[in-house]
mmCIF file of C-alpha atoms in Angstrom:
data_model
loop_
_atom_site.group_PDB
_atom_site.id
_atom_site.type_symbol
_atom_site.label_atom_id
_atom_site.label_comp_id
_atom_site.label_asym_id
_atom_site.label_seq_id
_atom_site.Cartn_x
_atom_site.Cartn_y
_atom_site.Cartn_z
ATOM 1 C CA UNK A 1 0.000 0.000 0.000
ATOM 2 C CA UNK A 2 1.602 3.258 -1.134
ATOM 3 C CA UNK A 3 -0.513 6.808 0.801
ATOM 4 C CA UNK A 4 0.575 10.066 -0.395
ATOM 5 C CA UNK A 5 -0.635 12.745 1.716
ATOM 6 C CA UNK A 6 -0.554 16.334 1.293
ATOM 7 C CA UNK A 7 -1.364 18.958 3.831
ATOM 8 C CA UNK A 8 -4.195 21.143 2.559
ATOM 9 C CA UNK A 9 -5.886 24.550 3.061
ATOM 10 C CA UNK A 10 -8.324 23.287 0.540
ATOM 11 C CA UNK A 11 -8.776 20.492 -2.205
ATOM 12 C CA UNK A 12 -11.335 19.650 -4.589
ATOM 13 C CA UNK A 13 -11.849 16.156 -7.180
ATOM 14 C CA UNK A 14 -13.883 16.642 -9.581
ATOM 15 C CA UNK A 15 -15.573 14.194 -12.611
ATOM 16 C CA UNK A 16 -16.898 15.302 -15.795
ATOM 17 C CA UNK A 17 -17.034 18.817 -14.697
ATOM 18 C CA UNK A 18 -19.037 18.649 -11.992
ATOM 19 C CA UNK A 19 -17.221 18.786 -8.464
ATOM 20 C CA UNK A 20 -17.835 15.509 -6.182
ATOM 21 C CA UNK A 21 -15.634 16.219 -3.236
ATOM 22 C CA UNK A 22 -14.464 19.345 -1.365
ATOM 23 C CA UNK A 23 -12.342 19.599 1.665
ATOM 24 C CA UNK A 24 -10.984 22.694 3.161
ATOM 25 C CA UNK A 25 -8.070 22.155 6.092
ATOM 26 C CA UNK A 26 -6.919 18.667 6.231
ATOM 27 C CA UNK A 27 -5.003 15.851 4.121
ATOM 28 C CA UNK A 28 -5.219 15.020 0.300
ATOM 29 C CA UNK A 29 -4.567 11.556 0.448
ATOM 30 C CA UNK A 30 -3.605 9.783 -3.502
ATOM 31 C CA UNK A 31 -3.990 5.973 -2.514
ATOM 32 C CA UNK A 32 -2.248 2.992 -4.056
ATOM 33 C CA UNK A 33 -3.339 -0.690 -3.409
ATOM 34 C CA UNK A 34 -0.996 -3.134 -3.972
ATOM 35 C CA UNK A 35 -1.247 -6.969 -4.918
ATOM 36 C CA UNK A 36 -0.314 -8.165 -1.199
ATOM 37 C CA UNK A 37 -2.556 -5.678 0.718
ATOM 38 C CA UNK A 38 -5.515 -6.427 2.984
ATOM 39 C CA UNK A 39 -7.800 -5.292 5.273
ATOM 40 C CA UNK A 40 -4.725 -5.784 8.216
ATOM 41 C CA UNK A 41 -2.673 -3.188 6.019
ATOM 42 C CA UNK A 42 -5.131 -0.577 4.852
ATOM 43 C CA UNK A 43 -5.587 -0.134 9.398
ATOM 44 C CA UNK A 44 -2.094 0.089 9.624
ATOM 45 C CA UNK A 45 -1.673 2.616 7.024
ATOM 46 C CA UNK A 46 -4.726 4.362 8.203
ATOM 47 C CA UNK A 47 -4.116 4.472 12.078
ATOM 48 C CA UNK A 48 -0.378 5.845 10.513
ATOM 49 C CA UNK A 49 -2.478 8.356 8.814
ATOM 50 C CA UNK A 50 -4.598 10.003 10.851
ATOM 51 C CA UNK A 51 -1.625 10.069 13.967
ATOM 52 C CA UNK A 52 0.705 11.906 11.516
ATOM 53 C CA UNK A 53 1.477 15.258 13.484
ATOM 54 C CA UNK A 54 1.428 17.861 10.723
ATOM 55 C CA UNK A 55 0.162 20.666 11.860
ATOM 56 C CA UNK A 56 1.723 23.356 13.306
ATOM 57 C CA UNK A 57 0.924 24.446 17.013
ATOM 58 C CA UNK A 58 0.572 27.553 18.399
ATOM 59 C CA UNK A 59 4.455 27.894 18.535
ATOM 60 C CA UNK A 60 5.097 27.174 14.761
ATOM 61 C CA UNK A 61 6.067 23.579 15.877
ATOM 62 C CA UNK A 62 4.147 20.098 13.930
ATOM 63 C CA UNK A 63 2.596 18.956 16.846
ATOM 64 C CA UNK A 64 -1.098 18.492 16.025
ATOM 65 C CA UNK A 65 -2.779 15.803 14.177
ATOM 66 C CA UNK A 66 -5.622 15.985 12.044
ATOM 67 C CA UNK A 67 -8.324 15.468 14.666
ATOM 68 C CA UNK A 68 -6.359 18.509 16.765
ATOM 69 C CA UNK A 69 -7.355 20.737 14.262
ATOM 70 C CA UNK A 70 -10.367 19.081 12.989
ATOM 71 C CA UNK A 71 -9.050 18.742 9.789
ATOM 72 C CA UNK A 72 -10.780 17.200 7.129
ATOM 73 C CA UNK A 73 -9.999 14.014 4.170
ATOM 74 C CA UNK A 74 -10.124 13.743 0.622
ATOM 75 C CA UNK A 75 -8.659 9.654 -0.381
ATOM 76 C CA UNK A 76 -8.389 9.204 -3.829
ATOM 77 C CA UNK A 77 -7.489 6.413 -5.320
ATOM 78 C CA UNK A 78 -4.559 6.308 -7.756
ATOM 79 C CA UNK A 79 -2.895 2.927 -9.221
ATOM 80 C CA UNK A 80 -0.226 4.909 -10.456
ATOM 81 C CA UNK A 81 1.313 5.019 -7.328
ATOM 82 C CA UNK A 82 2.417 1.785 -8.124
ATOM 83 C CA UNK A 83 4.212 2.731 -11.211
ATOM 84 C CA UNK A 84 7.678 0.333 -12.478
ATOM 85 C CA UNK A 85 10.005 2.225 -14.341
ATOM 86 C CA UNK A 86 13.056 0.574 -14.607
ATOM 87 C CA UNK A 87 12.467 -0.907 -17.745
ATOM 88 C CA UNK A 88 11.796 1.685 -20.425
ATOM 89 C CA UNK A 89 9.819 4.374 -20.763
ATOM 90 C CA UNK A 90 6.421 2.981 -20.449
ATOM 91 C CA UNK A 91 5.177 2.207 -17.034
ATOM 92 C CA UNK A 92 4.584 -1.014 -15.909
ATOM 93 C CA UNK A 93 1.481 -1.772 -12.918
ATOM 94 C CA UNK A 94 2.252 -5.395 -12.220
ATOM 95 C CA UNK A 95 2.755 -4.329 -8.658
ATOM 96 C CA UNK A 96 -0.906 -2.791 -8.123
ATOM 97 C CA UNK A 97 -3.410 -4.516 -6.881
ATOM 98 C CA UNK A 98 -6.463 -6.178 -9.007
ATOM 99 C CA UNK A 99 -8.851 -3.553 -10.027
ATOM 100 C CA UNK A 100 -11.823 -5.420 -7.768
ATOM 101 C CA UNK A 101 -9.458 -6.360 -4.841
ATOM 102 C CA UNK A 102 -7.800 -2.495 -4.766
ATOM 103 C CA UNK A 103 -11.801 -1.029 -5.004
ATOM 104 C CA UNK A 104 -13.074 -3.192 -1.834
ATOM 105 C CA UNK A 105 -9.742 -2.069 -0.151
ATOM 106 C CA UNK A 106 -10.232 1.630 -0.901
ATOM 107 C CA UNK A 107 -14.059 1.718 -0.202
ATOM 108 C CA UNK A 108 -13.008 -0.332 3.431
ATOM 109 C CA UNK A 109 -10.428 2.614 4.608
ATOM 110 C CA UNK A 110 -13.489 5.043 3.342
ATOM 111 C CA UNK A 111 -15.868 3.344 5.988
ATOM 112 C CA UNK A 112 -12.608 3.161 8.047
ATOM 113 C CA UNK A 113 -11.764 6.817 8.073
ATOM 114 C CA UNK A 114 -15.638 7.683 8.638
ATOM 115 C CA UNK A 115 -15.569 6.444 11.919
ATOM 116 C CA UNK A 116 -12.639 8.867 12.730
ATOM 117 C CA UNK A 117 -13.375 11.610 10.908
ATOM 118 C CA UNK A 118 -15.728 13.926 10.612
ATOM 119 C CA UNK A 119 -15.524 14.958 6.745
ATOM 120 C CA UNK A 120 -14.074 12.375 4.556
ATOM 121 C CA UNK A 121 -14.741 13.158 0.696
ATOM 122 C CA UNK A 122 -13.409 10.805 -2.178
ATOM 123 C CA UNK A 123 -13.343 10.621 -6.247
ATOM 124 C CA UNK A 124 -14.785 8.023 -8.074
ATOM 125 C CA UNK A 125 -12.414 4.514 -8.170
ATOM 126 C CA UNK A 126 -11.546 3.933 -11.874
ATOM 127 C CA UNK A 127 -12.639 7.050 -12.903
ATOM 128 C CA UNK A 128 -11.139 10.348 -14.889
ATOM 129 C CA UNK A 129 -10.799 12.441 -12.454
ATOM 130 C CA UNK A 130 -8.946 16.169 -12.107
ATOM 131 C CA UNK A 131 -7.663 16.959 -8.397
ATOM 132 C CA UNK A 132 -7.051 20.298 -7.894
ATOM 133 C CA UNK A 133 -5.589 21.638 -4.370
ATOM 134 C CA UNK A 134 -3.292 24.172 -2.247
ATOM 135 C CA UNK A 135 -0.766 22.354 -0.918
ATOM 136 C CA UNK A 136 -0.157 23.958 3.032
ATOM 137 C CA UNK A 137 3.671 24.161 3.113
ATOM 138 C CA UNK A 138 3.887 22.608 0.979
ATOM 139 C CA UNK A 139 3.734 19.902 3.134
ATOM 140 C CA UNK A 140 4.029 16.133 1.550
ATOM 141 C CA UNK A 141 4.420 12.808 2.696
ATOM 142 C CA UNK A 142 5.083 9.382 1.194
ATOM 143 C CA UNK A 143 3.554 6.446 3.264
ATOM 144 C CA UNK A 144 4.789 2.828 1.851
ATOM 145 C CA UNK A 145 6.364 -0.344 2.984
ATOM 146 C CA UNK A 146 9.734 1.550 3.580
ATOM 147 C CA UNK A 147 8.072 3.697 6.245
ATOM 148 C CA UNK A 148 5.496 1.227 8.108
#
């Protein structure tokens, strides 16, 4: 499982036009499922997630987590996370998880993150979507095997 998250004063997915989720203050997370994960990995990543001290305090230090400053979520799911290119130019994906497999896993840390969070927002899984968001910092973190 591969989590990019982005510290956000506001972020916005939208599909065909038409705008499906908004956050304001919180985390853009771009989600990658990969061929091994589960159920036991998505809570990993997601406890990992939504501890991450990233915000600053009131002395300028990261000290607060998302729920300190009742931040909000937008988890999008992107297989390109698990990108291979060390063998041409063209991207290989034979690291990402199956298309039905990587959309159970993705809706499951959706419920997951519901139960923490207030305001959790997504895309659409498989879908052509265009993210648009101002990155607070900027402020970006890679979550992946190396890290948990």
């Amino acid at each position: 499982m591969k989590f990019v998250v982005q510290r956000v004063s506001h972020a916005q997915v939208t599909v065909d036009q038409k705008i499906i989720g908004k956050i304001g203050r919180g985390f853009l997370v771009l989600i990658g499922v990969g061929k091994e994960d589960d159920e036991k990995t998505a809570d990993k990543y997601l406890k990992k997630l939504l501890g991450l001290r990233i915000f600053e305090d009131e002395n300028g230090k990261t000290n607060l987590s998302l729920a300190d400053v009742g931040g909000e979520l937008l988890m999008i799911s992107q297989f390109t996370l698990y990108a291979n290119c060390k063998k041409g130019n063209r991207p290989s994906f034979i690291d990402a998880g199956a298309p039905d497999k990587a959309e159970a896993l993705y809706e499951y840390i959706l419920s997951e993150a519901r139960k923490q969070v207030d305001v959790v927002e997504h895309g659409i899984f498989g879908a052509d979507m265009k993210v648009s968001l101002e990155n607070d910092g900027p402020f970006t973190i890679i979550l992946d095997d190396h890290i948990l």
